[in-house]
Amino acid sequence: PVPPAAVAGEESPVEGGPPDHSYSLSSGTTSEELLRKLNEQRDIIALLEVKMKEMKGSIRRLRLAEAQLREEIREKDRLLHAASAGTRKRHGL
């Protein structure tokens, strides 16, 4: 016999089959289970927010380090250019 859910086009959970995703709900989900899943999702969101703040801080520090390195490169380029210009003048180039 075919289960009524299959006739209606719905999938029935197969014994021993893959577990539902943590975000999926069956039609018989209790309010206690819904509350538990909601709290789990809130915890995940809170952790993601913390990670995002950490990443933003890391990006800010990397940008500052990049700006400092670029300034050091510009300064060294100026010194090299000035030194090579002085050398050319001394050798009559």
Short mmCIF file of C-alpha atoms in Angstrom, two decimals:
data_model
loop_
_atom_site.label_atom_id
_atom_site.label_comp_id
_atom_site.label_asym_id
_atom_site.label_seq_id
_atom_site.Cartn_x
_atom_site.Cartn_y
_atom_site.Cartn_z
CA PRO A 1 0.00 0.00 0.00
CA VAL A 2 1.11 3.57 -0.75
CA PRO A 3 1.29 5.94 2.23
CA PRO A 4 -1.24 8.82 2.04
CA ALA A 5 1.56 11.42 2.17
CA ALA A 6 3.09 9.96 -1.02
CA VAL A 7 -0.28 10.18 -2.78
CA ALA A 8 -0.61 13.83 -1.77
CA GLY A 9 2.85 14.56 -3.23
CA GLU A 10 4.52 14.95 0.15
CA GLU A 11 7.60 13.02 1.16
CA SER A 12 7.28 10.90 4.25
CA PRO A 13 10.40 10.38 6.36
CA VAL A 14 11.97 7.04 5.53
CA GLU A 15 13.07 4.92 8.45
CA GLY A 16 16.86 4.88 8.51
CA GLY A 17 16.98 7.65 5.87
CA PRO A 18 18.97 10.86 6.11
CA PRO A 19 18.06 13.13 9.02
CA ASP A 20 16.18 16.35 8.37
CA HIS A 21 18.22 19.51 8.07
CA SER A 22 18.46 21.42 11.32
CA TYR A 23 16.36 24.18 9.77
CA SER A 24 13.58 21.95 8.43
CA LEU A 25 10.46 21.32 10.44
CA SER A 26 8.08 18.41 10.29
CA SER A 27 4.36 18.96 10.52
CA GLY A 28 4.38 17.49 14.03
CA THR A 29 6.94 19.90 15.47
CA THR A 30 6.07 20.92 18.99
CA SER A 31 6.33 24.45 20.31
CA GLU A 32 9.16 23.28 22.57
CA GLU A 33 11.12 22.02 19.54
CA LEU A 34 10.40 25.25 17.66
CA LEU A 35 11.68 27.29 20.59
CA ARG A 36 14.83 25.13 20.83
CA LYS A 37 15.52 25.55 17.11
CA LEU A 38 14.89 29.29 17.33
CA ASN A 39 17.33 29.59 20.23
CA GLU A 40 19.93 27.57 18.31
CA GLN A 41 19.55 29.91 15.35
CA ARG A 42 19.88 32.96 17.62
CA ASP A 43 23.08 31.49 19.08
CA ILE A 44 24.46 30.93 15.58
CA ILE A 45 23.58 34.49 14.56
CA ALA A 46 25.25 35.87 17.69
CA LEU A 47 28.43 33.90 16.93
CA LEU A 48 28.40 35.11 13.33
CA GLU A 49 28.05 38.72 14.51
CA VAL A 50 31.07 38.31 16.79
CA LYS A 51 33.08 36.79 13.93
CA MET A 52 32.05 39.65 11.62
CA LYS A 53 33.24 42.22 14.15
CA GLU A 54 36.55 40.37 14.49
CA MET A 55 36.94 40.27 10.72
CA LYS A 56 36.16 43.98 10.40
CA GLY A 57 38.84 44.70 13.00
CA SER A 58 41.32 42.53 11.10
CA ILE A 59 40.49 44.28 7.83
CA ARG A 60 40.95 47.68 9.48
CA ARG A 61 44.37 46.63 10.84
CA LEU A 62 45.41 45.23 7.45
CA ARG A 63 44.41 48.45 5.71
CA LEU A 64 46.45 50.50 8.16
CA ALA A 65 49.45 48.20 7.68
CA GLU A 66 49.04 48.47 3.91
CA ALA A 67 48.95 52.27 4.07
CA GLN A 68 52.11 52.30 6.21
CA LEU A 69 53.90 49.95 3.81
CA ARG A 70 52.89 52.06 0.82
CA GLU A 71 54.23 55.16 2.54
CA GLU A 72 57.52 53.38 3.29
CA ILE A 73 57.78 52.33 -0.38
CA ARG A 74 57.12 55.91 -1.54
CA GLU A 75 59.80 57.23 0.83
CA LYS A 76 62.35 54.63 -0.34
CA ASP A 77 61.50 55.40 -3.98
CA ARG A 78 62.12 59.10 -3.31
CA LEU A 79 65.45 58.33 -1.69
CA LEU A 80 66.47 56.02 -4.55
CA HIS A 81 65.43 58.59 -7.14
CA ALA A 82 67.34 61.35 -5.35
CA ALA A 83 70.41 59.12 -5.00
CA SER A 84 70.36 58.08 -8.66
CA ALA A 85 69.88 61.71 -9.77
CA GLY A 86 72.90 62.73 -7.67
CA THR A 87 75.02 59.91 -9.11
CA ARG A 88 74.13 60.90 -12.68
CA LYS A 89 75.12 64.51 -12.00
CA ARG A 90 78.51 63.48 -10.57
CA HIS A 91 79.27 61.30 -13.59
CA GLY A 92 78.15 63.93 -16.06
CA LEU A 93 75.16 61.96 -17.40
#
